[in-house]
Amino acid sequence: MSGSGAPGPGAAPCRFAHYFVLCGIDAESGLEPDELAGENFDQSPLRRTFKSKVLAHYPQNIEWNPFDQDAVNMLCMPKGLSFRTQADNRDPQLHSFIITREDGSRTYGFVLTFYEEVTSKQICTAMQTLYQMHNAEQYSSVCASSSCSMDSLASSIDEGDATSLAKLQRYNSYDISRDTLYVSKCICLITPLPFMQACKKFLIQLYKAVTSQQPPPLPLESYIHNILYEVPLPPPGRSLKFYGVYEPIICQRPGPNELPLSDYPLREVFELLGLENLVQVFTCVLLEMQILLYSQDYQRLMTVAEGITTLLFPFQWQHVYVPILPASLLHFLDAPVPYLMGLQSKEGTDRSKLELPQEANLCFVDIDNHFIELPEEFPQFPNKLEFIQEISEVLLQFGIPPEGNLHCSDSATKLKNLVLSDLVNDKKNGNIPSNALNMYELLKGNETIARLQALAKRTGVTMEKITTPLTEKEKDGKLSCEELELRDYKLNVQLREVFANRFTQMFADYEAFVIQAAPDMESWLTNREQMQNFDKASFLSDQPEPYLPFLSHFIETQMFATFIDNKIISQWEEKDPFLRVFDSRIEKIKLYNVRAPALRTSNYQKCSTLKEAAQSIEQRLMKIDHTAIHPHLLDMKIGQGKYEQGFFPKLQSDVLATGPTNNNRWASRSTTTQRRKDRLRQHSEHIGLDNDLREKYMQEARSLGKNLRQPKLSDLSPAVIAQTNWKFVEGLLKECRMKTKRMLVEKMGHEAVELGHGEANITGLEENTLIASLCDLLERIWSHGLQVKQKGNPEGGQRNKGKSALWSHLLQYQEREEKQEHSAESPVAVGTERRKSDTGITLPTLRVSLIQDMRHVQNMSEIKTDVGRARAWIRLSLEKKLLSQHLKQLLSNQALAKKLYKRYAFLRCEEEREQFLYHLLSLNAVDYFCFTSVFTTIMIPYRSVIIPIKKLSNAITTSNPWICVSGELGDTGVMQIPKNHLEMTFECQNLGKLTTVQIGHDNSGLLAKWLVDCVMVRNEITGHTYKFPCGRWLGKGVDDGSLERILIGELVSSTSDEELGKQCRTPPQQKSPTVTRRLSITSLTGRNTKPNAGQIQEGIGEAVNNIVKHFHKPEKERGSLTILLCGENGLVAALEQVFHHGFKSARIFHKNVFIWDFIEKAVAYLETSDQIGDNEEALLLQRSSCKTFCHYVNAINTAPRNIGKDGKFQILVCLGTRDHLLSQWIPLLAECPPITRMYEENALLRDRMTVNSLIRVLQTLQDFNIILEGSLIKGVDV
C-alpha cells in the first residue's frame, strides 16, 4: 500500500488538489428560479437568478474531506446561474472561496466562471416564454399608471425608458430567432491549502484549451487526472513544478520556522483599502467586532478577508468566517456573535439601502468605494503612527502608494485581459501604467514568457518600471518565475513580517504570565471554565501606559484565550504550528537583547528580518526542489469527450474516479512519513483518556465563549435555521453568565485571589473593559432576531449612523409610556421610603424610573449617537443597581417585543430571558461608578440637607451659613445656604465621588451657635448619597470655637439594596461595621471609653500602613487619600489619640484645654529658647526643624479662616505629612518643657521608646509624593 497513491487515509495531506468540480445548468430540470437568492421577480428574466447544480465532481468522495455538494454549489455560484445574450459582457471571472468545517479546519475552492452557449431548445423556449409574460405584466402596469406623471412611470419600470413600450421591449428582451443565449458555468479546484496563484493558472490554461481554435495537446482528462492524483503538495520549505495544459506552474510552501502559507496578494488588499483604513479594520478584527465586507466582486471579498486574517499571526480568528455569504444565507447577518463575512453588493445599490439588524458593533468595509464605517469607542492599535510609517516604507519600496489605489486592482480580478488584444485596448482606456503591470500578471498562463515580454513592451509597459532592484536579475533571466509574481511574494512576506514583529515585541514576555495550574491535561480540560489561565492584571501593570486601552480589550478576546490555551496544551501535546513559530521568534529576540533592561518601553522597534524572509522565498523559486509527473494519455474510451470549441466537454468519469496504481517515489515517501506522523498524533491524542470523553472536553474547551463556529452552508431547512438560532440563544446566555461572573469575581476580590490574581483588586482599566464588553453583549442580544424594517427612527426611516437596537427599543417604549402618562402616571418603583434622621429632617425620595433615566441621558448634549446613548444608559443603570430591574420593565411590554422581534429572537425565549435578567441582578452585589467616572464633564443636579442635633441646639441658626462640596473631580466653591432653610439643590459639573464638605457661618445674630449632626448630599442622577458626619458645634465660645469645619464623606448604601436583596436569592452585600462617630475626646461629654496605649500604637501603624498601600496601587485605582488622612481611622485621628493619651485635659477654670493649646505653648517656648545639641550637625537639623514647625503653626493661626483648634491640628498633620516633616516635629514636642506641665508621667509622648517607634513609623511616609485636596488647606500659606 505504501507505494500506491490511491486514496487511502494516509494519502490525505499529500495531494495538491482534492476535487475537480463542474457546476452549471442541469438540462433535465431546466430553469428553476432560485427563491433563496431573494431575487425580485419584477426584474427582467435575464437579470433573475436560477438554480445551479453540481454537474460532476471527481473523485466521488474522499474520506478525510467528504464532498459537501450543497455548500460547494452555493459557493461556486453564490448568485446561482446567470444568463446573457450576445449583446452582454461575457468575460470570464475568477473567484475563490473557503469552507470552514465545524472543527475549524478549512478547505479552499478556486473557481473560474465562464459563459457557454445554450444548446437546449427547451431552455431557450422557456426563456422566451418568461420574457413574454414579463412584458405583458410591464405593459399592463404602464397602462395602469398612464395617469401618473412621467417620473413615477419611469420609476415603475425595471430598466429602461418608459416613453415607448416598443423601445422598452426591444431593449429588455430575448428573441429566440434573433439572439444567442449564453449561461454561466464554472470549473473549480478544491484544495487543502490556499495555493491561489497556482490554481488560478491551472484553471485559466484549462479554460483556454476549451476556447482555443486548436484542441489541447492531450484530452482535458489527462490534465485533471494529473492534478488530482499525481501532483503532490510541496513539502514545507520546498518548491514544486507541475504542468498545466500549456506551460509549467510553480508553487512553493514556507518552511517550518517561517510564517504560514498565504497566497493572496496583500498588494491588492492595500490598494483596495488604503493603509490607514486597513490598520483600522485590522484593529476591529483583533478586538473581535463584527466585520462586514461589501463589494460587487467575490474575489475582492475573499482577498481582503484572507489578507487581513493572515496578518493576525500568531493569533487566529475564532468566530464565524464566511468571506462570501451566499444570498440564501442573509439571515446570518443577525448572528449575535463576532463574525467576518463578505456580502456581494448589487450593481447600483448604495450603502444607505442596506438594512442591517446589528450596527452598534459593526465595522462596515465598502471595498469598491474605498470607505469604512467604524464602531464607536474602539481603542487605537499601539504605536499606530510609527507602525503605519514602517508599513508605508515597505509599500513605497514596491511602488505602491500607501493611500491605496482603487483602480489598480480592478484588472487583477477581472479576467478580460486573457485575450491579448484586450491589453492594447485597455491602454487606450487611459488606465494608469501600474494597471498594465497587473494585467501582465494575469497573463502568466500564456504560451511563452518571451511573447509576453514582447507584448508588454508593445503596450508600453517596460520591465524597468517595476522596481530598480529587480532589473539586473531580470536581465540575467535566472528566475523561473515571473518577476511580478516574485514581487508579490516578496511584498507579502515583508508586510507579514512587519505585522508579526509588532506582536513579537508586544507579547515578548507573555509566557511569564501564563498560569499553569493543572497537573495533567485531563484535569485542565475538565476545569477549563473555572480556571484563570492568564494573569491579566499583572500583565497589564507591566505594559507601557499608551498600550493599555488596546491591550486590556485584546486580552479579553477569544483569539487570545485560544492562543493561551494552546500554550498550556503544548505541555502535553505537540505545539500548535503558529505557536511554535511565534515562540521561536521570541527566543531569538531574547538572544539578541541579552543586555536590554527587563522593563517594557513603548519605544518602537522596527522589523529587522525583512531581507532574509524575502530571500528564502526567492531561493525556493529560483531552485525548483521537486517536479511532478507530466500529464500523460489515459486509458480512455475512444470517441467520447470530443473537442468542440467554446464548450467544456463531458469528461469520462471512469478514468477520473480513481488515481493511478503506482505513484512516483517522492509522493509515496512523503505519504508514508505523513502516515507515521498521523499515527503518532492520533496516539498522543488518545493516550490516557477515553476517546469520546476527550473529544467532548476538547470541543467544549476550545469552543468556550465561541457560540457558533460556522453556519452550515449545506442544509437550509427551517429546522436547521431554527437549530442554529437556538445555538445562538444558548451561546448568548452562556456568555452573559460568564461575563457577569467575571465582573463580580474581579470586583469582590476573595475568589479572585484564589484564582491566582495576587492581591484582590480590579483595575479601573480592566473594569472599564469588562463594562464595555457587557454593553456590547447587550447590543448583540437586542439585535438578535430583530425585524429589520424598523419604525422607531426619528429621521423618518433614514438610516442612523451607528444604529443601536437597544436604544431603538427604549425609544419606542418611552413613546408608548409617555402617551399613557397623561391619563395615568407611568409605573414607578419607589426607591427609599424617606431618609429619616433623629431630627426627622430627610432627603426627599428619589423616583426610580426607567423613563427618567432615559431623559437624563437624552439631556446629555455631549453624546451624539444612539450607540453612545445606549451605553450611557447601561452605565447609569448599572451604577444605580437598576439594570436588571429596568430591562425587566422594558421587556414586560410583550406587545412591543412581539412587534420588534421575530419568534426565534433571544428576547422572546422566556426561560433564557429570565435567567439572563437573573445574571444581571447578581451585579447589584457590588458598587460601580461606571457612569460618574466616565462622563466627567456633564452638569449634574445635587441636593444637600444639613441635619442639626435638635435636642441640644436650635434647628435653625440666625447667622448666614455656607457650604462647599468637593469631589475627586472638583468643587462647587462656597455657596450660601438660603436663610432658615436646611435643604438646597444646586447644579454643577460632575464632581465625581464626593470627598469633603466645608460648612460654616458668619456667627451673626442671637442664635448663632449651631450643633450639626451631619450633612447629606445626593447626586440626583445616579442617586448616590453621601453622609458627612460632624457631631460638633459651629460658633464662637463653644466647643473649640470653630466657625467652619471640614467634614469627610462616606457613601451611604441605599435601602433599596435591601429590598432588592429580598427579591433575589443572592445575599445582599455585607456592610462594613459602622464606627461610632469620632468626637473630640474633650468636646461634648467625657463618657467615651479611652483606648489604651497598645490600641493607640496599633491605630497609628494601621493608618500609616493604609497610606503606604494606597501608593502601591496603580495610580488610577487609588481611591481617596483624604479619607486615609482625615477619615474615621485616618492618620489625623490616630495622632490625636497619641496626643490625648495622658493629656491633662481637666477644665481649668471651666475652660476646655485642646491639643492645639499645647502646640501653641511649644511654639512659644521654641521661639524664645536656644537649643543645645551634642554636635553641630544635630544642632543645625534641630534648628531648621524648629524654624519650620513655628512657621507652619503661625501660618495656620494667621490664615483668614475661622477654623477651630481641632481643625488647626488636622491642617498641621496634613501639611507635615505632605512635606515629610512629621517625624522631625515629634521629637521637638516630646522634649520641650511644656510637656511636663500638660501631660501625665505615663503619657505616650513622655515615653522615649514609644516616641522613637512613632518616628520610625512616620518615616515610612517619606518616600511618597502626597498631594492634598485643596479644601483641606485652603487659605494656609506656608
PDB file of C-alpha atoms in Angstrom, residues 880-984:
ATOM      1  CA  LYS A 880     -27.796  52.711  40.250  1.00  0.00           C
ATOM      2  CA  LYS A 881     -28.094  48.880  40.619  1.00  0.00           C
ATOM      3  CA  LEU A 882     -31.199  49.007  38.455  1.00  0.00           C
ATOM      4  CA  LEU A 883     -30.001  47.387  35.222  1.00  0.00           C
ATOM      5  CA  SER A 884     -31.852  44.113  35.717  1.00  0.00           C
ATOM      6  CA  GLN A 885     -34.958  45.876  37.040  1.00  0.00           C
ATOM      7  CA  HIS A 886     -35.074  48.375  34.151  1.00  0.00           C
ATOM      8  CA  LEU A 887     -34.611  45.698  31.491  1.00  0.00           C
ATOM      9  CA  LYS A 888     -37.298  43.569  33.127  1.00  0.00           C
ATOM     10  CA  GLN A 889     -39.646  46.540  32.933  1.00  0.00           C
ATOM     11  CA  LEU A 890     -38.705  47.183  29.288  1.00  0.00           C
ATOM     12  CA  LEU A 891     -39.390  43.548  28.343  1.00  0.00           C
ATOM     13  CA  SER A 892     -42.631  43.430  30.323  1.00  0.00           C
ATOM     14  CA  ASN A 893     -44.287  45.195  27.391  1.00  0.00           C
ATOM     15  CA  GLN A 894     -44.824  41.997  25.411  1.00  0.00           C
ATOM     16  CA  ALA A 895     -46.810  43.606  22.608  1.00  0.00           C
ATOM     17  CA  LEU A 896     -43.826  45.821  21.783  1.00  0.00           C
ATOM     18  CA  ALA A 897     -41.375  42.884  21.943  1.00  0.00           C
ATOM     19  CA  LYS A 898     -43.581  40.898  19.540  1.00  0.00           C
ATOM     20  CA  LYS A 899     -43.738  43.817  17.150  1.00  0.00           C
ATOM     21  CA  LEU A 900     -39.960  44.308  17.138  1.00  0.00           C
ATOM     22  CA  TYR A 901     -38.632  40.735  17.283  1.00  0.00           C
ATOM     23  CA  LYS A 902     -39.000  37.517  15.335  1.00  0.00           C
ATOM     24  CA  ARG A 903     -40.208  34.443  17.185  1.00  0.00           C
ATOM     25  CA  TYR A 904     -36.730  32.921  17.492  1.00  0.00           C
ATOM     26  CA  ALA A 905     -35.115  36.050  18.986  1.00  0.00           C
ATOM     27  CA  PHE A 906     -33.331  35.726  22.322  1.00  0.00           C
ATOM     28  CA  LEU A 907     -35.622  38.291  23.919  1.00  0.00           C
ATOM     29  CA  ARG A 908     -38.644  36.136  23.114  1.00  0.00           C
ATOM     30  CA  CYS A 909     -37.258  32.938  24.684  1.00  0.00           C
ATOM     31  CA  GLU A 910     -38.863  33.290  28.088  1.00  0.00           C
ATOM     32  CA  GLU A 911     -36.797  30.932  30.176  1.00  0.00           C
ATOM     33  CA  GLU A 912     -33.461  32.186  28.825  1.00  0.00           C
ATOM     34  CA  ARG A 913     -34.586  35.797  29.212  1.00  0.00           C
ATOM     35  CA  GLU A 914     -35.407  35.206  32.888  1.00  0.00           C
ATOM     36  CA  GLN A 915     -32.011  33.586  33.502  1.00  0.00           C
ATOM     37  CA  PHE A 916     -30.323  36.468  31.699  1.00  0.00           C
ATOM     38  CA  LEU A 917     -32.061  39.048  33.946  1.00  0.00           C
ATOM     39  CA  TYR A 918     -31.103  36.959  36.972  1.00  0.00           C
ATOM     40  CA  HIS A 919     -27.414  37.010  35.963  1.00  0.00           C
ATOM     41  CA  LEU A 920     -27.612  40.796  35.586  1.00  0.00           C
ATOM     42  CA  LEU A 921     -29.273  41.059  39.004  1.00  0.00           C
ATOM     43  CA  SER A 922     -26.183  39.483  40.580  1.00  0.00           C
ATOM     44  CA  LEU A 923     -24.223  42.630  39.581  1.00  0.00           C
ATOM     45  CA  ASN A 924     -26.154  44.541  42.274  1.00  0.00           C
ATOM     46  CA  ALA A 925     -23.876  42.920  44.834  1.00  0.00           C
ATOM     47  CA  VAL A 926     -21.052  45.357  44.026  1.00  0.00           C
ATOM     48  CA  ASP A 927     -20.710  49.136  43.690  1.00  0.00           C
ATOM     49  CA  TYR A 928     -19.881  50.539  40.269  1.00  0.00           C
ATOM     50  CA  PHE A 929     -19.058  54.151  39.459  1.00  0.00           C
ATOM     51  CA  CYS A 930     -19.010  53.446  35.737  1.00  0.00           C
ATOM     52  CA  PHE A 931     -21.253  56.428  34.859  1.00  0.00           C
ATOM     53  CA  THR A 932     -19.806  59.031  37.238  1.00  0.00           C
ATOM     54  CA  SER A 933     -16.201  58.202  36.352  1.00  0.00           C
ATOM     55  CA  VAL A 934     -16.717  58.210  32.556  1.00  0.00           C
ATOM     56  CA  PHE A 935     -18.933  61.258  31.910  1.00  0.00           C
ATOM     57  CA  THR A 936     -16.776  63.732  33.796  1.00  0.00           C
ATOM     58  CA  THR A 937     -17.851  66.962  32.077  1.00  0.00           C
ATOM     59  CA  ILE A 938     -21.643  66.742  32.320  1.00  0.00           C
ATOM     60  CA  MET A 939     -23.740  69.025  34.535  1.00  0.00           C
ATOM     61  CA  ILE A 940     -25.294  67.152  37.460  1.00  0.00           C
ATOM     62  CA  PRO A 941     -28.004  68.329  39.876  1.00  0.00           C
ATOM     63  CA  TYR A 942     -27.173  67.717  43.568  1.00  0.00           C
ATOM     64  CA  ARG A 943     -29.340  68.039  46.666  1.00  0.00           C
ATOM     65  CA  SER A 944     -27.912  68.732  50.124  1.00  0.00           C
ATOM     66  CA  VAL A 945     -29.530  68.621  53.587  1.00  0.00           C
ATOM     67  CA  ILE A 946     -27.964  69.832  56.850  1.00  0.00           C
ATOM     68  CA  ILE A 947     -29.155  67.835  59.849  1.00  0.00           C
ATOM     69  CA  PRO A 948     -28.664  69.566  63.250  1.00  0.00           C
ATOM     70  CA  ILE A 949     -28.929  67.842  66.638  1.00  0.00           C
ATOM     71  CA  LYS A 950     -32.171  69.423  67.807  1.00  0.00           C
ATOM     72  CA  LYS A 951     -32.110  68.055  71.340  1.00  0.00           C
ATOM     73  CA  LEU A 952     -29.023  70.065  72.203  1.00  0.00           C
ATOM     74  CA  SER A 953     -29.308  73.127  69.974  1.00  0.00           C
ATOM     75  CA  ASN A 954     -31.670  75.139  67.824  1.00  0.00           C
ATOM     76  CA  ALA A 955     -32.543  73.643  64.437  1.00  0.00           C
ATOM     77  CA  ILE A 956     -32.057  76.891  62.509  1.00  0.00           C
ATOM     78  CA  THR A 957     -29.229  79.361  63.024  1.00  0.00           C
ATOM     79  CA  THR A 958     -29.706  83.124  62.771  1.00  0.00           C
ATOM     80  CA  SER A 959     -26.295  83.546  61.133  1.00  0.00           C
ATOM     81  CA  ASN A 960     -25.598  83.189  57.394  1.00  0.00           C
ATOM     82  CA  PRO A 961     -24.495  79.581  56.773  1.00  0.00           C
ATOM     83  CA  TRP A 962     -22.499  78.448  53.716  1.00  0.00           C
ATOM     84  CA  ILE A 963     -21.352  75.152  52.257  1.00  0.00           C
ATOM     85  CA  CYS A 964     -18.705  73.976  49.751  1.00  0.00           C
ATOM     86  CA  VAL A 965     -18.863  70.422  48.375  1.00  0.00           C
ATOM     87  CA  SER A 966     -15.683  68.812  46.955  1.00  0.00           C
ATOM     88  CA  GLY A 967     -15.230  65.605  44.970  1.00  0.00           C
ATOM     89  CA  GLU A 968     -12.476  63.783  43.161  1.00  0.00           C
ATOM     90  CA  LEU A 969     -13.085  65.894  40.025  1.00  0.00           C
ATOM     91  CA  GLY A 970     -13.504  69.380  41.559  1.00  0.00           C
ATOM     92  CA  ASP A 971     -15.551  71.500  43.977  1.00  0.00           C
ATOM     93  CA  THR A 972     -18.577  73.778  43.936  1.00  0.00           C
ATOM     94  CA  GLY A 973     -16.971  76.820  45.500  1.00  0.00           C
ATOM     95  CA  VAL A 974     -18.621  78.484  48.510  1.00  0.00           C
ATOM     96  CA  MET A 975     -22.447  78.509  48.235  1.00  0.00           C
ATOM     97  CA  GLN A 976     -24.650  80.490  50.627  1.00  0.00           C
ATOM     98  CA  ILE A 977     -27.478  78.452  52.139  1.00  0.00           C
ATOM     99  CA  PRO A 978     -30.829  80.304  51.950  1.00  0.00           C
ATOM    100  CA  LYS A 979     -31.766  81.672  55.402  1.00  0.00           C
ATOM    101  CA  ASN A 980     -33.991  79.451  57.524  1.00  0.00           C
ATOM    102  CA  HIS A 981     -33.521  76.546  55.109  1.00  0.00           C
ATOM    103  CA  LEU A 982     -31.668  73.337  55.806  1.00  0.00           C
ATOM    104  CA  GLU A 983     -32.100  71.902  52.308  1.00  0.00           C
ATOM    105  CA  MET A 984     -30.899  73.205  48.951  1.00  0.00           C
TER     106      MET A 984
END
